[in-house]
PDB file of C-alpha atoms in Angstrom:
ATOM      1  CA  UNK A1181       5.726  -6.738 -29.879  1.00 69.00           C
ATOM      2  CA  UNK A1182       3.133  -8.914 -28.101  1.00 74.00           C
ATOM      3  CA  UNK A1183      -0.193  -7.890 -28.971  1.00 87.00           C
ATOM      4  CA  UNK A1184      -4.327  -9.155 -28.565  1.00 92.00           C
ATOM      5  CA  UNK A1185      -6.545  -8.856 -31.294  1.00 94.00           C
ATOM      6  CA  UNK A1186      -9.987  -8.746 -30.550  1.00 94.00           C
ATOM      7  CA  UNK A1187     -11.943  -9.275 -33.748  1.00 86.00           C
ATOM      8  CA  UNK A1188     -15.676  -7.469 -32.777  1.00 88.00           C
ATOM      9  CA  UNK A1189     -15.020  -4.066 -30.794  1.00 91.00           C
ATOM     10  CA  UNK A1190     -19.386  -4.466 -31.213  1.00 95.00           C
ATOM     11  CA  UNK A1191     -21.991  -7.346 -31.155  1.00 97.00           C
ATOM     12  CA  UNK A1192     -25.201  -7.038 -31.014  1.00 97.00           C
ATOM     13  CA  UNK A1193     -27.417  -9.976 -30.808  1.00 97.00           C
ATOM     14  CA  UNK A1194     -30.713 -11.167 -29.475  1.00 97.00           C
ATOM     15  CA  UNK A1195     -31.769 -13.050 -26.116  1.00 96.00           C
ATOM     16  CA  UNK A1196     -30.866 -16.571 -26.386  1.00 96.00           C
ATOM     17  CA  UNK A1197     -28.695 -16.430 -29.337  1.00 97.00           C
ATOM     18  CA  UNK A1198     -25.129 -18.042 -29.240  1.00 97.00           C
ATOM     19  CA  UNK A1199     -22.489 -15.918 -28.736  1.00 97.00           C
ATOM     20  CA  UNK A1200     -18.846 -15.635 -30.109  1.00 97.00           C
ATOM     21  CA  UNK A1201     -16.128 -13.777 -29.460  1.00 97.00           C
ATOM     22  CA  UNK A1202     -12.972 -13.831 -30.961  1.00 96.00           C
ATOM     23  CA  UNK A1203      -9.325 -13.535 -29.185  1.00 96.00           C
ATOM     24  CA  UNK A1204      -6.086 -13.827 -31.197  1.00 96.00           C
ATOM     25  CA  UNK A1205      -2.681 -13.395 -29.372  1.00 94.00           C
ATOM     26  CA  UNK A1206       0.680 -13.209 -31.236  1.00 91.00           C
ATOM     27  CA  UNK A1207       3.222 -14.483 -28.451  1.00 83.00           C
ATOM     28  CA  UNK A1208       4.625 -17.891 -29.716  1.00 79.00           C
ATOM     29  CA  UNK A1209       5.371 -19.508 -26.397  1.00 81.00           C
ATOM     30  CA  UNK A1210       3.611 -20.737 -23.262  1.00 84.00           C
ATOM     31  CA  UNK A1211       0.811 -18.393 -22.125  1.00 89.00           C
ATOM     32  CA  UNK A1212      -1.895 -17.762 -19.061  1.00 92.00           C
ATOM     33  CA  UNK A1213      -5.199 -16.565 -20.516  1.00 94.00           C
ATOM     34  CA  UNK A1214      -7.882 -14.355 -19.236  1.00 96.00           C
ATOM     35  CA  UNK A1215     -11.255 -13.272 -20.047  1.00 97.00           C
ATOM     36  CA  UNK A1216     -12.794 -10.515 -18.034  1.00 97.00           C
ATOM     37  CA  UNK A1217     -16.102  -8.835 -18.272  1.00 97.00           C
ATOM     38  CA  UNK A1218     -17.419  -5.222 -17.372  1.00 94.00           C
ATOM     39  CA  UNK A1219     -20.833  -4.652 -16.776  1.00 95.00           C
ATOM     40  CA  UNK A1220     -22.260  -1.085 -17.353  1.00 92.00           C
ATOM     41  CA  UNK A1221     -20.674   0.930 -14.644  1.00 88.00           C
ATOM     42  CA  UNK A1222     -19.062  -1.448 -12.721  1.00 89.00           C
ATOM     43  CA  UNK A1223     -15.157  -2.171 -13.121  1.00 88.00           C
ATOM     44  CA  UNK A1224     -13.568  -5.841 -14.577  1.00 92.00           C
ATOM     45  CA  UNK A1225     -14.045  -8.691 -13.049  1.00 93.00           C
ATOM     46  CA  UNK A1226     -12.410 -12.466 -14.096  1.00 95.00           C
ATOM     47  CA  UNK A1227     -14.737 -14.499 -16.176  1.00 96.00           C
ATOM     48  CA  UNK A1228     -12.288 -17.649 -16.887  1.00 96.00           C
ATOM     49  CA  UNK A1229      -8.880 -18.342 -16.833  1.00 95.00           C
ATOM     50  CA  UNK A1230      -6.786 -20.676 -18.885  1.00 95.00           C
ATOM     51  CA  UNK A1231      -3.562 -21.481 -17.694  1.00 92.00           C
ATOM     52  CA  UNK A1232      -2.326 -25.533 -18.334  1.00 91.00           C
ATOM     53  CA  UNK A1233      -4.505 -28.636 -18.664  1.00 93.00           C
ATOM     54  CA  UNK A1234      -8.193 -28.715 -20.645  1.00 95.00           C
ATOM     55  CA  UNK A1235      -7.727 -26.198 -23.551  1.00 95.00           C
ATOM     56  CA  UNK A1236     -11.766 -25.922 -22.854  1.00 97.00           C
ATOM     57  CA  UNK A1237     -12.592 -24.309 -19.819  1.00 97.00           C
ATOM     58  CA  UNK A1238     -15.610 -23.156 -18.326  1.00 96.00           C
ATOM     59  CA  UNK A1239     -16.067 -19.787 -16.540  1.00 95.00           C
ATOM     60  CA  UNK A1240     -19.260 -18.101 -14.269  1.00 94.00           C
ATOM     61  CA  UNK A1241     -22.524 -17.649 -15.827  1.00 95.00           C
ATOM     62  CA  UNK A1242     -22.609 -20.161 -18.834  1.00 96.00           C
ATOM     63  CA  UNK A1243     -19.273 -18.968 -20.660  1.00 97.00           C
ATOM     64  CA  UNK A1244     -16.488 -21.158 -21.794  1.00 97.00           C
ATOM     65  CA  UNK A1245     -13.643 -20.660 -23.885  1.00 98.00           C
ATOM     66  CA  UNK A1246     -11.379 -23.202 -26.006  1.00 97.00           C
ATOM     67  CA  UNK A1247      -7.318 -22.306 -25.757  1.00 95.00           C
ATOM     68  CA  UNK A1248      -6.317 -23.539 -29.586  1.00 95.00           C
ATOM     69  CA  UNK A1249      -2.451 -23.361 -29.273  1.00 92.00           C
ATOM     70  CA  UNK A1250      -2.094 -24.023 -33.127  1.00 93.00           C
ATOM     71  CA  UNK A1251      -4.232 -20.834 -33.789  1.00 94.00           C
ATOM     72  CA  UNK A1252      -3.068 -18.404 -30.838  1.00 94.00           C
ATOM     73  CA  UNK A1253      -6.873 -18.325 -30.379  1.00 96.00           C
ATOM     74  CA  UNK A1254      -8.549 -17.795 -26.688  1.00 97.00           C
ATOM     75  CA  UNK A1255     -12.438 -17.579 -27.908  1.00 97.00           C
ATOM     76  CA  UNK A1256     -15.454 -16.950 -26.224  1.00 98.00           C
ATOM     77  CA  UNK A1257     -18.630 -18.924 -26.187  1.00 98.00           C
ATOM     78  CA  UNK A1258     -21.245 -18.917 -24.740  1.00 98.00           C
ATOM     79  CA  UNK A1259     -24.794 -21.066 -26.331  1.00 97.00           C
ATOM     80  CA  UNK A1260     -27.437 -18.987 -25.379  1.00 97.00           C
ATOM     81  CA  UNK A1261     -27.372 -15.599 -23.972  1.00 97.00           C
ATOM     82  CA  UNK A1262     -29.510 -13.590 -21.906  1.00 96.00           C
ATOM     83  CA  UNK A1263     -30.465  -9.419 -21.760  1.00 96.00           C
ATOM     84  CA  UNK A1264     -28.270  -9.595 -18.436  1.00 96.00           C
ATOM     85  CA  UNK A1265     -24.680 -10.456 -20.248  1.00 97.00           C
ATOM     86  CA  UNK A1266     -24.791  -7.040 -21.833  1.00 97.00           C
ATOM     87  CA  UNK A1267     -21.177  -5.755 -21.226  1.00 97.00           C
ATOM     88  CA  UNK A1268     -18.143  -5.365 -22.151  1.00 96.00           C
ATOM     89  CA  UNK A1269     -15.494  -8.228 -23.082  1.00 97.00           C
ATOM     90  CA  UNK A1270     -11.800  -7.825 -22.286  1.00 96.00           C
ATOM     91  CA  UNK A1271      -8.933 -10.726 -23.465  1.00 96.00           C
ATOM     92  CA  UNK A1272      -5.828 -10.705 -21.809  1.00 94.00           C
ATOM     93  CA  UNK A1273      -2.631 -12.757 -22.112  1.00 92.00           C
ATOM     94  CA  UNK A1274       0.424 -12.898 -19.769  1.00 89.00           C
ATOM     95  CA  UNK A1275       2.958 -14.258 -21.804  1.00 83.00           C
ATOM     96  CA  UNK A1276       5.219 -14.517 -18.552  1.00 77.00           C
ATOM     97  CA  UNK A1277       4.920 -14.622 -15.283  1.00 69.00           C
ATOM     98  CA  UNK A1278       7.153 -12.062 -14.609  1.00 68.00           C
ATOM     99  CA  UNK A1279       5.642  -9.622 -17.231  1.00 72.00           C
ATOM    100  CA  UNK A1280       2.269  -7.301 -17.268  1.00 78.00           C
ATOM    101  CA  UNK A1281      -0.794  -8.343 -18.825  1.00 87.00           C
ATOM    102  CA  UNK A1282      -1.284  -7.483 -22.522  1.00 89.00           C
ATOM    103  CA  UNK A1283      -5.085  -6.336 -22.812  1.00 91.00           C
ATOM    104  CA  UNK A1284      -7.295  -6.403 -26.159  1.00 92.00           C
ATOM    105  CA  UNK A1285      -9.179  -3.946 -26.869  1.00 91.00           C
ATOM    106  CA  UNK A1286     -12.543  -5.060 -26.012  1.00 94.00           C
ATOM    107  CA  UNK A1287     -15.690  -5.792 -27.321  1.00 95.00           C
ATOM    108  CA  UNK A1288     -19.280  -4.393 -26.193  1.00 95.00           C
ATOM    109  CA  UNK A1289     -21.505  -7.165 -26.773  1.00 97.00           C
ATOM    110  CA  UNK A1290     -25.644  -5.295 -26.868  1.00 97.00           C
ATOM    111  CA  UNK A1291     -28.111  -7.559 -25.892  1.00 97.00           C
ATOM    112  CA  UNK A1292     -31.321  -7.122 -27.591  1.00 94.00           C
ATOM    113  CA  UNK A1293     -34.754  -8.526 -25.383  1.00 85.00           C
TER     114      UNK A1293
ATOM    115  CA  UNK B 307     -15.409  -6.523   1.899  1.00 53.00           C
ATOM    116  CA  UNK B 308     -14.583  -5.177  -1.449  1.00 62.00           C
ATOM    117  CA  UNK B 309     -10.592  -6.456  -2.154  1.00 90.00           C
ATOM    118  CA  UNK B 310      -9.486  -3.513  -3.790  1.00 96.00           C
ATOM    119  CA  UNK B 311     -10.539  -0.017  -2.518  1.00 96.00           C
ATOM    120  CA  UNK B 312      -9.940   3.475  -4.532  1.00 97.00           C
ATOM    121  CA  UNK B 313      -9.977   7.139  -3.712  1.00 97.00           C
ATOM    122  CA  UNK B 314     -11.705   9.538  -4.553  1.00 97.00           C
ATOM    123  CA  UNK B 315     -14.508   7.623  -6.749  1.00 96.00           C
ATOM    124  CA  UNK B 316     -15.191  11.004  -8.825  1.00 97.00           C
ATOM    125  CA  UNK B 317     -12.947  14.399  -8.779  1.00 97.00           C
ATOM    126  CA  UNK B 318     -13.292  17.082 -11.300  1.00 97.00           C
ATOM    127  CA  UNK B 319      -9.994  19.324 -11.326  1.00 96.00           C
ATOM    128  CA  UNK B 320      -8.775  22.151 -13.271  1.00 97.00           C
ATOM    129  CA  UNK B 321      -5.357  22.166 -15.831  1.00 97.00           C
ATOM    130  CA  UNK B 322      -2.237  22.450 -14.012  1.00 97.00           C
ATOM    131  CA  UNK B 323      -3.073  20.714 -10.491  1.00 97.00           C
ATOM    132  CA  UNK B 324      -2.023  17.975  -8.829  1.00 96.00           C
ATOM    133  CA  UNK B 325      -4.125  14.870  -8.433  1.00 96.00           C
ATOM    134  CA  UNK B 326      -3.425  11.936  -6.277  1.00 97.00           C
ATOM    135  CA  UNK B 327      -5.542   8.876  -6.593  1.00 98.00           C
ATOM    136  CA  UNK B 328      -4.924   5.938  -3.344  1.00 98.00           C
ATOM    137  CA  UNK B 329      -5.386   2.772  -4.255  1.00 98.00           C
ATOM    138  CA  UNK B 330      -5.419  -0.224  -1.193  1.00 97.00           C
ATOM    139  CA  UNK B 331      -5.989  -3.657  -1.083  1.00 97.00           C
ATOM    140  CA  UNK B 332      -6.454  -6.076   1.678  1.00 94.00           C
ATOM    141  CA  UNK B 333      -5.815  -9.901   0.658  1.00 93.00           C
ATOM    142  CA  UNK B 334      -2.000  -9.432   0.593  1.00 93.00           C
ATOM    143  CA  UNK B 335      -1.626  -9.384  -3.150  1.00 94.00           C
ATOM    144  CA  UNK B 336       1.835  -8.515  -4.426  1.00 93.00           C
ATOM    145  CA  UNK B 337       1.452  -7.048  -7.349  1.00 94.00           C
ATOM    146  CA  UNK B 338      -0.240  -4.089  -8.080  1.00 96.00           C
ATOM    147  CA  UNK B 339      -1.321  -1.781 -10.996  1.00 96.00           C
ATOM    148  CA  UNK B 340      -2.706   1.414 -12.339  1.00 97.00           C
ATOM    149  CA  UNK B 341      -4.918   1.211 -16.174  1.00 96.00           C
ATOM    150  CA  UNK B 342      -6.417   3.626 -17.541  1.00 95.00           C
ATOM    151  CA  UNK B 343      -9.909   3.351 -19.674  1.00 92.00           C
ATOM    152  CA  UNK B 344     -10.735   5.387 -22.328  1.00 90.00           C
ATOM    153  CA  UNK B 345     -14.245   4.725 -24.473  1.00 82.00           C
ATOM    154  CA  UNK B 346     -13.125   2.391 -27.831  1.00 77.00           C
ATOM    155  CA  UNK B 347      -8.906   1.940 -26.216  1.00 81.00           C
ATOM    156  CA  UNK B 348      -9.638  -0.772 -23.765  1.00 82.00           C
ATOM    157  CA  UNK B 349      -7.168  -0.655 -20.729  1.00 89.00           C
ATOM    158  CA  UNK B 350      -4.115   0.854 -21.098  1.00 92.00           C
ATOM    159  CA  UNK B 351      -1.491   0.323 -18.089  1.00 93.00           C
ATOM    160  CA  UNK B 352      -0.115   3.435 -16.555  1.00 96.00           C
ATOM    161  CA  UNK B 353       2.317   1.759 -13.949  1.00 96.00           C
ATOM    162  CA  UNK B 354       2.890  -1.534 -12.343  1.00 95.00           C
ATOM    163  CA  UNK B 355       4.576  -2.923  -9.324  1.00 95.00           C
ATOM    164  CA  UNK B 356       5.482  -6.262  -8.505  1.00 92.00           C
ATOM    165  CA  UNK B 357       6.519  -5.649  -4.820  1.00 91.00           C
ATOM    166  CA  UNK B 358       7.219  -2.726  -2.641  1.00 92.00           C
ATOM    167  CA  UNK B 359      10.732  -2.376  -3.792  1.00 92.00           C
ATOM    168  CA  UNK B 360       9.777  -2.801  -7.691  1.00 93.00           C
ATOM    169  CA  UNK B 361       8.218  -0.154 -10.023  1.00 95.00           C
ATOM    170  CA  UNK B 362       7.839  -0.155 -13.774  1.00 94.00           C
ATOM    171  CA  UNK B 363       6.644   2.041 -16.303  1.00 95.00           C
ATOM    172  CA  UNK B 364       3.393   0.743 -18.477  1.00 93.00           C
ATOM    173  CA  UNK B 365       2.522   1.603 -21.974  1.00 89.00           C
ATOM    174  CA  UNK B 366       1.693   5.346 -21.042  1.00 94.00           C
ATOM    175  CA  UNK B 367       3.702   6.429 -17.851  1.00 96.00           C
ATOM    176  CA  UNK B 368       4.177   9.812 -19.253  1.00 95.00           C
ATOM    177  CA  UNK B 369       2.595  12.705 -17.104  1.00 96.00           C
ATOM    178  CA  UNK B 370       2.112  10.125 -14.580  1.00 97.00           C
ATOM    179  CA  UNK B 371       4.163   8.775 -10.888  1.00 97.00           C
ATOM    180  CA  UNK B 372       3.113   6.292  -8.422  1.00 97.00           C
ATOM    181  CA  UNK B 373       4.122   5.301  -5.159  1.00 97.00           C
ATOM    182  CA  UNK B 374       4.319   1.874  -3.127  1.00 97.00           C
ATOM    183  CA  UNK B 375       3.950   3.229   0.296  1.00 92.00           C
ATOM    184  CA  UNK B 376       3.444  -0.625   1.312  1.00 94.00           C
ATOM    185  CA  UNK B 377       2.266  -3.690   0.260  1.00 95.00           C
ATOM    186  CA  UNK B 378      -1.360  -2.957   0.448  1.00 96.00           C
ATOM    187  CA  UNK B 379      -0.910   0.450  -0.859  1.00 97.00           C
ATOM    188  CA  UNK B 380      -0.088   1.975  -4.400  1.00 98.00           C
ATOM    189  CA  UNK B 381      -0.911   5.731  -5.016  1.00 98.00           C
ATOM    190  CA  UNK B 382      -1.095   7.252  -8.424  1.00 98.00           C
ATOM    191  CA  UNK B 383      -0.181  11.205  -9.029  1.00 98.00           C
ATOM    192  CA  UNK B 384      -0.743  13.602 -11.956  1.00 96.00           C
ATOM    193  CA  UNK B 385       1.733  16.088 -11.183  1.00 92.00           C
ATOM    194  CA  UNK B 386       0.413  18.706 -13.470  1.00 96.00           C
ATOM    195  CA  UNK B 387      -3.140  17.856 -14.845  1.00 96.00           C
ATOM    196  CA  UNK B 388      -4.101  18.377 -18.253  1.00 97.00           C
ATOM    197  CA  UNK B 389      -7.277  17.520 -20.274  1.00 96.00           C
ATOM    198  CA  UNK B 390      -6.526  14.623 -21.581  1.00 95.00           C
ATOM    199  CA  UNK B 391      -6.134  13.148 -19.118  1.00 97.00           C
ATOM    200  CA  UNK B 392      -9.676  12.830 -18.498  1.00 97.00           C
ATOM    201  CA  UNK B 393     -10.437   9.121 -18.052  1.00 96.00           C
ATOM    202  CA  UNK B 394     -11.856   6.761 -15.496  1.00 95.00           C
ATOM    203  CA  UNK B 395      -8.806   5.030 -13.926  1.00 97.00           C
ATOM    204  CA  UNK B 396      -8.474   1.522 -12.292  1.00 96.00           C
ATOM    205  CA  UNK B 397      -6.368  -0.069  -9.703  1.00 97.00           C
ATOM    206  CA  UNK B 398      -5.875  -3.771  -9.492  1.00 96.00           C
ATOM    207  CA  UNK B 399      -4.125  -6.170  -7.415  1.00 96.00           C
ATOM    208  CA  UNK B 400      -2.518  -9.816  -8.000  1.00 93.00           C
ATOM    209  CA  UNK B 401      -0.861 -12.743  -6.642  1.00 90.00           C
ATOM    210  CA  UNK B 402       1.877 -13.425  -9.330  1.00 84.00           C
ATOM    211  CA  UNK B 403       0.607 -13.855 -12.706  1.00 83.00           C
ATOM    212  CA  UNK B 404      -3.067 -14.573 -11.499  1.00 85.00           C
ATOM    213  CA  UNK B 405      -6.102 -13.215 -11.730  1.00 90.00           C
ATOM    214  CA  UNK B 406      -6.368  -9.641 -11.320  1.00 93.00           C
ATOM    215  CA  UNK B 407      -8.829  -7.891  -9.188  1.00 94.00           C
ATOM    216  CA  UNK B 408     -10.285  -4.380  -9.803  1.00 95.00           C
ATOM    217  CA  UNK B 409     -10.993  -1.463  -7.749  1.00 96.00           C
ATOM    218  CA  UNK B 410     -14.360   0.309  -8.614  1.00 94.00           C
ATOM    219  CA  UNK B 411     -12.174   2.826 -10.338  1.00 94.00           C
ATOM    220  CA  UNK B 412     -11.742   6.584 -10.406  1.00 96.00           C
ATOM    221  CA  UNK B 413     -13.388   9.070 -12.411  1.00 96.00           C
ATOM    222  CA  UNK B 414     -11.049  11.780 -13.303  1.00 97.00           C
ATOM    223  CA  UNK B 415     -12.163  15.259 -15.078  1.00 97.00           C
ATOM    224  CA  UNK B 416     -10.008  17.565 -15.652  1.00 97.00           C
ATOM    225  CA  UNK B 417     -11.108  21.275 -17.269  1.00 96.00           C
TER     226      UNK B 417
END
């Protein structure tokens, strides 16, 4: 079965440290790819999306993420983050258009100031 | 205006009731969904439809129905609540595969 691994369910790191995040995905053929974020008490909203073209693509607020096809990888980066990004961290991957996303299971990142 | 609307934003509810939570949007998406969110599961999806004619089951449509009344409209009912299904529950809405977009979501207690 299709599935999303997300490596860190928590991260904690300091103001301006670089962050990250790690998203594995084990469908073998062409995939859309989402990152979403959840701020405390708020519901998801899209961060960046990958589907053809620049395997590096930039999202709101300083994130990026590098689609490595070789390694089923969808990571998260970001260089230097700030008390604000303190949320939660979903991965998704639609490996068909005509199918549901698959979710990971998230990962709280805790901003120290 | 917010795209996707849910109600009620909080209801507390007692074992054995049932609980409808409305879900509408207004950009004309197609596809619509109901997750659930539990603290260290992530989302899980309840039910999805991909038009007004098309229902499927998610990863945990047990105790669960929904309803397509129209495009922009996708209702959710626990026909006999029980604890555990105490959870903060989200609607979303798509165009196709694309980005999905989240109602502020539903707080759901049941004692």
């Amino acid at each position: 079965a299709q599935s999303v691994s997300q490596h860190n369910h928590h991260v904690i790191l300091s103001e301006a440290a670089s962050l990250e995040l790690g998203c594995n995905y084990s469908y073998g053929g062409t995939v859309n790819l989402f990152w979403y974020v959840q701020y405390p008490g708020q519901h998801l909203q899209l961060l960046l999306k990958y589907f053809s073209g620049d395997p590096l693509v930039k999202g709101i607020k300083g994130f990026e993420a590098e689609f490595i096809k070789s390694k089923f990888s969808f990571n998260l980066r970001k260089p230097s983050v700030q008390w604000s990004d303190t949320a939660e961290y979903f991965c998704a991957v639609n490996p068909d258009s005509n199918y549901q996303l698959i979710w990971g299971a998230g990962t709280k990142l805790i901003i120290k100031p | 205006d917010a795209d996707v609307t849910q109600t009620p934003r909080n209801r507390i509810t007692k074992t054995g009731k049932r609980i409808m939570l409305e879900c509408s949007q207004t950009k004309g998406h197609d596809r619509m969904y109901w997750y659930r969110q539990d603290p260290g599961l992530g989302l899980r999806l309840i039910y999805y439809s991909f038009d007004v004619k098309d229902i499927n089951k998610g990863e945990i449509s047990d105790g669960y129905s929904v309803s397509r009344q129209a495009q922009a409209k996708f209702s959710l009912s626990l026909e006999s609540a029980i604890p555990n299904q105490t959870a903060l529950y989200f609607c979303a809405a798509s165009t196709g595969p694309d980005e999905q977009f989240f109602g502020p979501g539903t707080r759901l207690t049941v004692l």
